[in-house]
Coordinates of N, CA and C in Angstrom, one line a residue:
M1 N 34.5 -24.7 28.9 CA 33.0 -24.2 29.7 C 33.8 -23.4 30.7
A2 N 34.9 -23.8 31.6 CA 35.3 -23.2 32.7 C 35.8 -21.9 32.4
Y3 N 36.2 -21.6 30.8 CA 37.0 -20.5 30.6 C 35.9 -19.4 30.5
I4 N 34.7 -19.9 30.1 CA 33.6 -19.1 29.6 C 32.8 -18.5 30.8
E5 N 32.9 -19.4 31.9 CA 32.5 -19.0 33.1 C 33.5 -18.0 33.7
E6 N 35.0 -18.4 33.8 CA 35.5 -17.3 34.3 C 35.5 -15.9 33.6
E7 N 35.6 -15.8 32.5 CA 35.4 -14.7 31.6 C 34.2 -13.9 32.1
M8 N 33.0 -14.5 32.2 CA 31.8 -14.0 32.6 C 32.0 -13.3 34.2
K9 N 32.5 -14.1 35.0 CA 32.9 -13.5 36.5 C 33.7 -12.2 36.3
K10 N 34.7 -12.4 35.3 CA 35.3 -11.3 35.3 C 34.7 -9.8 34.8
R11 N 33.8 -10.1 34.0 CA 32.9 -9.0 33.5 C 32.0 -8.6 34.4
R12 N 31.5 -9.6 35.3 CA 30.4 -9.1 36.1 C 31.2 -8.6 37.6
G13 N 32.4 -8.6 37.7 CA 33.1 -8.3 38.6 C 33.0 -9.0 40.2
E14 N 32.7 -10.3 39.9 CA 32.5 -11.5 41.1 C 34.0 -11.7 41.6
G15 N 34.1 -12.1 42.8 CA 35.2 -12.8 43.3 C 35.7 -14.1 42.7
D16 N 36.7 -14.6 43.3 CA 37.3 -15.8 42.8 C 37.3 -16.3 41.4
I17 N 37.9 -15.2 40.9 CA 38.2 -15.3 39.4 C 39.2 -16.4 38.8
G18 N 40.1 -16.4 39.5 CA 41.3 -17.2 39.4 C 42.5 -16.8 40.1
D19 N 43.6 -17.4 40.0 CA 44.7 -17.2 40.4 C 45.6 -16.1 40.0
Q20 N 45.7 -15.9 38.7 CA 46.3 -14.9 38.1 C 45.4 -13.5 38.2
T21 N 44.2 -13.5 38.0 CA 43.4 -12.5 37.8 C 43.6 -11.8 39.4
S22 N 43.2 -12.8 40.2 CA 43.1 -12.4 41.8 C 44.4 -11.9 42.3
A23 N 45.5 -12.2 41.6 CA 46.8 -11.6 41.9 C 46.9 -10.3 41.4
E24 N 46.4 -10.1 40.3 CA 46.5 -8.7 39.5 C 45.5 -7.9 40.3
A25 N 44.4 -8.3 40.6 CA 43.2 -7.4 41.3 C 43.8 -7.0 42.9
K26 N 44.7 -8.1 43.5 CA 45.2 -7.4 44.7 C 46.4 -6.6 44.5
E27 N 47.0 -6.7 43.4 CA 48.2 -5.5 43.1 C 47.6 -4.3 43.0
S28 N 46.6 -4.3 42.1 CA 45.9 -2.9 41.4 C 44.9 -2.3 42.5
G29 N 44.6 -2.9 43.5 CA 43.4 -2.7 44.2 C 42.0 -3.3 43.9
S30 N 41.8 -3.1 42.5 CA 40.5 -3.9 42.0 C 40.8 -3.8 40.4
Y31 N 40.1 -5.0 39.7 CA 40.1 -5.0 38.5 C 39.2 -4.4 37.7
H32 N 39.6 -3.4 36.8 CA 39.1 -2.5 36.0 C 39.4 -2.6 34.6
D33 N 38.6 -2.6 33.6 CA 38.9 -2.6 32.3 C 39.0 -1.0 32.1
I34 N 40.2 -0.6 31.1 CA 40.3 1.0 31.0 C 39.1 1.4 29.9
Y35 N 38.9 0.4 29.1 CA 37.7 0.8 28.0 C 36.4 0.9 28.9
D36 N 36.1 -0.1 29.9 CA 34.7 0.0 30.7 C 34.6 1.5 31.3
E37 N 35.8 1.9 31.9 CA 35.7 3.3 32.3 C 35.2 4.4 31.2
L38 N 35.6 4.2 30.2 CA 35.4 5.2 29.0 C 34.0 5.4 28.8
Y39 N 33.3 4.2 29.2 CA 31.6 4.1 28.9 C 31.0 4.5 30.0
K40 N 31.7 4.5 31.2 CA 30.8 4.9 32.4 C 30.0 6.4 32.2
I41 N 28.7 6.5 32.8 CA 28.3 7.8 32.9 C 28.2 8.2 34.5
P42 N 28.6 9.6 34.3 CA 28.8 10.1 35.6 C 27.2 10.0 36.5
D43 N 27.2 10.3 37.7 CA 25.8 10.1 38.5 C 25.4 11.4 38.3
H44 N 25.9 12.6 38.0 CA 25.1 13.6 37.9 C 24.3 13.9 36.4
L45 N 24.9 13.0 35.6 CA 24.5 13.1 34.2 C 23.6 12.0 33.7
R46 N 23.2 11.0 34.7 CA 22.2 9.8 34.6 C 20.9 10.3 34.9
V47 N 20.0 9.7 33.8 CA 18.7 9.9 33.8 C 18.1 8.9 34.5
D48 N 17.0 9.3 35.4 CA 16.2 8.1 36.0 C 15.2 7.5 34.9
K49 N 15.4 6.0 34.9 CA 14.3 5.4 34.0 C 13.0 5.4 34.6
K50 N 12.1 5.7 33.7 CA 10.6 5.7 34.2 C 9.9 4.3 33.7
P51 N 9.2 3.9 34.2 CA 8.5 2.5 34.0 C 7.7 2.7 32.8
V52 N 7.8 1.6 31.8 CA 7.1 1.9 30.4 C 5.9 1.5 30.8
V53 N 5.0 2.1 30.4 CA 3.5 1.9 30.5 C 3.0 1.7 29.3
E54 N 2.4 0.4 28.9 CA 1.9 0.1 27.6 C 0.3 0.7 27.6
G55 N 0.1 1.6 26.8 CA -1.1 2.2 26.8 C -2.0 1.8 25.6
N56 N -3.1 2.0 25.2 CA -4.0 1.8 24.2 C -3.2 1.9 22.9
V57 N -3.1 0.9 22.0 CA -2.6 0.9 20.7 C -3.4 2.2 19.9
Q58 N -4.7 2.2 20.2 CA -5.4 3.1 19.3 C -5.0 4.5 19.6
L59 N -4.7 4.7 20.8 CA -4.4 5.9 21.4 C -3.2 6.5 20.9
S60 N -2.2 5.4 20.7 CA -1.0 6.1 20.3 C -0.8 6.2 18.8
T61 N -1.6 5.7 18.1 CA -1.8 5.7 16.7 C -2.5 7.2 16.4
Q62 N -3.6 7.5 17.4 CA -4.2 8.8 17.1 C -3.3 10.0 17.7
M63 N -2.4 9.8 18.6 CA -1.4 10.7 19.0 C -0.5 11.0 17.6
L64 N 0.0 9.8 17.1 CA 0.8 10.1 16.0 C 0.2 10.8 14.6
T65 N -1.0 10.7 14.6 CA -1.8 11.1 13.6 C -2.4 12.5 13.7
A66 N -2.5 12.9 15.0 CA -3.1 14.1 15.3 C -4.5 14.1 14.9
I67 N -5.4 13.2 14.7 CA -6.4 13.4 14.2 C -7.4 12.5 15.4
P68 N -7.9 13.3 16.1 CA -9.0 12.4 16.9 C -10.1 11.9 16.4
E69 N -10.4 10.5 16.9 CA -11.5 9.8 16.4 C -12.6 9.9 17.2
V70 N -13.9 10.1 16.7 CA -15.1 10.6 17.4 C -15.8 9.3 17.3
D71 N -16.5 8.8 18.2 CA -17.2 7.6 18.3 C -18.5 8.0 18.1
L72 N -19.3 7.7 16.8 CA -20.6 8.3 16.5 C -21.6 7.5 17.2
G73 N -21.4 6.4 17.5 CA -22.3 5.3 17.8 C -22.9 4.3 16.7
M74 N -23.7 3.2 17.2 CA -24.0 2.3 16.5 C -24.9 2.7 15.5
D75 N -25.9 3.4 15.6 CA -27.1 4.1 14.7 C -26.4 4.4 13.6
V76 N -25.1 5.5 13.7 CA -24.4 6.1 12.5 C -23.9 5.3 11.8
R77 N -23.2 4.0 12.3 CA -22.7 3.0 11.7 C -23.3 2.2 10.8
L78 N -24.5 1.7 11.4 CA -25.5 1.0 10.4 C -26.0 2.0 9.4
Q79 N -26.4 3.5 9.6 CA -26.8 4.0 8.3 C -25.9 4.1 7.5
N80 N -24.4 4.2 7.4 CA -23.4 4.3 6.9 C -23.1 3.1 5.9
I81 N -23.3 1.9 6.7 CA -23.4 0.6 6.0 C -24.3 0.5 5.1
A82 N -25.8 0.9 5.3 CA -26.8 0.8 4.5 C -26.8 1.8 3.5
A83 N -26.1 3.1 3.6 CA -26.1 4.0 2.5 C -25.0 3.4 1.3
T84 N -24.0 2.8 2.1 CA -22.7 2.2 1.0 C -23.4 1.4 0.3
E85 N -24.2 0.1 0.8 CA -24.9 -1.0 0.3 C -25.6 -0.4 -0.9
H86 N -26.5 0.5 -0.5 CA -27.5 1.1 -1.6 C -26.8 2.0 -2.8
A87 N -25.7 2.3 -2.4 CA -24.9 3.0 -3.6 C -23.9 1.9 -4.4
K88 N -23.7 0.9 -3.8 CA -23.3 -0.3 -4.8 C -24.3 -0.9 -5.5
R89 N -25.6 -1.0 -5.2 CA -26.4 -1.4 -6.0 C -26.8 -0.6 -6.8
A90 N -27.1 0.5 -6.7 CA -27.3 1.5 -7.8 C -26.3 1.6 -8.8
L91 N -24.8 1.8 -8.6 CA -24.0 1.3 -9.5 C -23.9 0.3 -10.4
S92 N -24.1 -0.7 -9.6 CA -24.2 -2.2 -10.6 C -25.4 -2.1 -11.4
E93 N -26.5 -1.8 -10.9 CA -27.6 -1.5 -11.8 C -27.4 -0.6 -13.1
N94 N -26.8 0.4 -12.6 CA -26.4 1.5 -13.8 C -25.4 0.8 -14.9
Q95 N -24.4 0.0 -14.3 CA -23.5 -0.4 -15.2 C -24.3 -1.7 -16.1
Q96 N -25.1 -2.5 -15.5 CA -25.9 -3.3 -16.2 C -26.8 -2.9 -17.2
S97 N -27.7 -2.0 -16.9 CA -28.8 -1.1 -17.8 C -28.0 -0.3 -18.6
G98 N -26.9 0.2 -18.6 CA -26.5 1.5 -19.2 C -26.3 1.3 -20.6
N99 N -26.3 2.3 -21.5 CA -26.1 2.2 -22.9 C -24.8 1.9 -23.2
K100 N -24.7 0.6 -23.8 CA -23.3 0.1 -24.3 C -22.7 0.7 -25.6
Q101 N -23.6 1.2 -26.3 CA -23.2 1.9 -27.7 C -22.4 2.9 -27.2
N102 N -22.7 3.6 -26.1 CA -22.2 5.2 -25.7 C -20.7 4.8 -25.3
K103 N -20.8 3.6 -24.3 CA -19.5 3.3 -23.9 C -18.4 3.0 -25.2
N104 N -18.8 2.2 -26.1 CA -17.9 2.0 -27.2 C -17.5 3.3 -27.9
T105 N -18.4 4.2 -28.0 CA -18.1 5.4 -28.8 C -17.3 6.2 -28.1
E106 N -17.1 6.2 -26.5 CA -16.3 6.8 -25.6 C -14.8 6.0 -25.7
Y107 N -14.9 4.8 -25.9 CA -13.8 4.0 -25.9 C -12.9 4.3 -27.0
N108 N -13.6 4.3 -28.3 CA -13.0 4.7 -29.4 C -12.7 6.3 -29.6
A109 N -13.0 7.1 -28.8 CA -12.9 8.3 -29.1 C -11.5 9.0 -29.3
P110 N -10.5 8.4 -28.6 CA -9.2 9.0 -28.8 C -8.6 8.5 -30.2
S111 N -9.1 7.4 -31.0 CA -8.6 7.0 -32.2 C -9.3 7.8 -33.3
R112 N -10.5 8.5 -33.2 CA -10.9 9.3 -34.1 C -10.0 10.5 -34.5
F113 N -9.1 10.9 -33.4 CA -8.4 12.0 -33.6 C -7.2 11.8 -34.5
S114 N -6.7 10.6 -34.3 CA -5.6 10.2 -35.2 C -5.8 9.5 -36.4
M115 N -7.3 9.5 -37.1 CA -7.5 9.0 -38.2 C -7.1 10.0 -39.4
P116 N -6.6 9.6 -40.6 CA -6.1 10.5 -41.6 C -7.3 11.1 -42.4
K117 N -7.2 12.1 -42.7 CA -8.2 12.9 -43.6 C -8.1 12.4 -45.1
Q118 N -9.3 12.1 -45.6 CA -9.1 11.8 -47.1 C -9.1 13.0 -48.0
T119 N -8.4 13.2 -48.8 CA -8.3 14.1 -49.6 C -8.9 14.2 -51.1
T120 N -9.6 15.0 -51.6 CA -10.1 15.0 -52.9 C -9.2 15.6 -54.0
H121 N -9.0 14.9 -55.2 CA -8.2 15.5 -56.2 C -9.0 16.6 -57.2
D122 N -8.3 17.6 -57.4 CA -9.2 18.5 -58.1 C -9.4 18.1 -59.7
N123 N -8.4 17.4 -59.9 CA -8.5 17.3 -61.4 C -9.2 15.9 -61.9
N124 N -9.8 15.3 -60.8 CA -11.0 14.4 -61.0 C -10.5 13.3 -61.9
R125 N -9.4 12.7 -62.0 CA -9.1 11.5 -62.7 C -9.5 10.2 -62.3
S126 N -9.9 9.5 -62.9 CA -10.5 8.1 -62.3 C -9.3 7.3 -62.7
R127 N -9.2 6.0 -62.2 CA -8.2 5.0 -62.2 C -8.2 4.7 -63.7
S128 N -9.4 4.7 -64.3 CA -9.4 4.1 -65.8 C -8.5 5.0 -66.8
D129 N -8.5 6.3 -66.4 CA -7.8 7.2 -67.2 C -6.3 7.1 -67.2
K130 N -5.8 6.6 -66.1 CA -4.4 6.5 -65.9 C -3.9 5.7 -67.0
R131 N -2.6 5.9 -67.4 CA -1.7 5.1 -68.2 C -1.6 3.7 -67.9
H132 N -1.8 2.9 -68.8 CA -1.9 1.3 -68.6 C -0.7 0.9 -68.9
T133 N 0.2 0.6 -68.2 CA 1.7 0.1 -68.5 C 2.1 -1.1 -67.7
A134 N 2.8 -1.9 -68.2 CA 3.2 -3.1 -67.4 C 4.5 -2.7 -66.7
T135 N 4.5 -2.8 -65.3 CA 5.6 -2.4 -64.7 C 6.6 -3.5 -64.4
D136 N 6.1 -4.9 -64.6 CA 6.9 -6.0 -64.4 C 8.3 -5.9 -65.2
D137 N 8.3 -5.5 -66.5 CA 9.3 -5.4 -67.4 C 10.3 -4.0 -66.8
A138 N 9.8 -3.3 -66.4 CA 10.6 -1.9 -65.7 C 11.4 -2.3 -64.9
V139 N 10.7 -3.3 -63.8 CA 11.3 -3.5 -62.7 C 12.4 -4.3 -62.9
M140 N 12.0 -5.4 -63.6 CA 12.9 -6.5 -64.2 C 14.2 -5.9 -64.5
E141 N 14.0 -5.0 -65.4 CA 15.3 -4.3 -66.1 C 16.2 -3.6 -64.9
R142 N 15.3 -2.9 -64.1 CA 16.3 -2.3 -62.9 C 16.9 -3.2 -62.3
F143 N 16.3 -4.4 -62.0 CA 16.9 -5.5 -61.1 C 18.1 -6.0 -61.8
K144 N 18.0 -6.4 -63.2 CA 19.3 -6.6 -63.7 C 20.3 -5.9 -63.7
K145 N 20.1 -4.6 -63.9 CA 21.2 -3.5 -63.8 C 21.7 -3.5 -62.7
R146 N 21.2 -3.7 -61.4 CA 21.7 -3.6 -60.2 C 22.6 -4.8 -59.9
M147 N 22.0 -6.0 -60.5 CA 23.0 -7.2 -60.3 C 24.0 -7.3 -61.2
R148 N 24.2 -6.4 -62.4 CA 25.4 -6.4 -63.2 C 26.5 -5.5 -62.2
N149 N 26.1 -4.8 -61.7 CA 27.2 -3.5 -61.0 C 27.7 -4.3 -59.8

């Protein structure tokens, strides 16, 4: 603990630092750290510190945004609140009583564009006119050939 106090006194520049350090200070005139001298600011370059005045937070945000806020009064605020509530009520009524079928058609509209179009054949063959053959035997023969090789 004593070591910490000694070091703090050295840094503050207080007297009675210790036997060794006081001897060194007497020899050199005063104890100075060379690195501390590098960080010293000359008197002609120093800026006077102005006291910090905490202003209105709202004022500082207005200065940052550069948009002045105008107080319209309580009557205008109440009118805005009433208009907002009226618009919310009208919107909810329209949603509840709206045409639900119209919403469904609007919802499915993109899928109609990707539906394939059915083509009609000019030769007008029906399924009954097609050749009736058993494909099981042909498939079985192909399978056997593949398994042999």
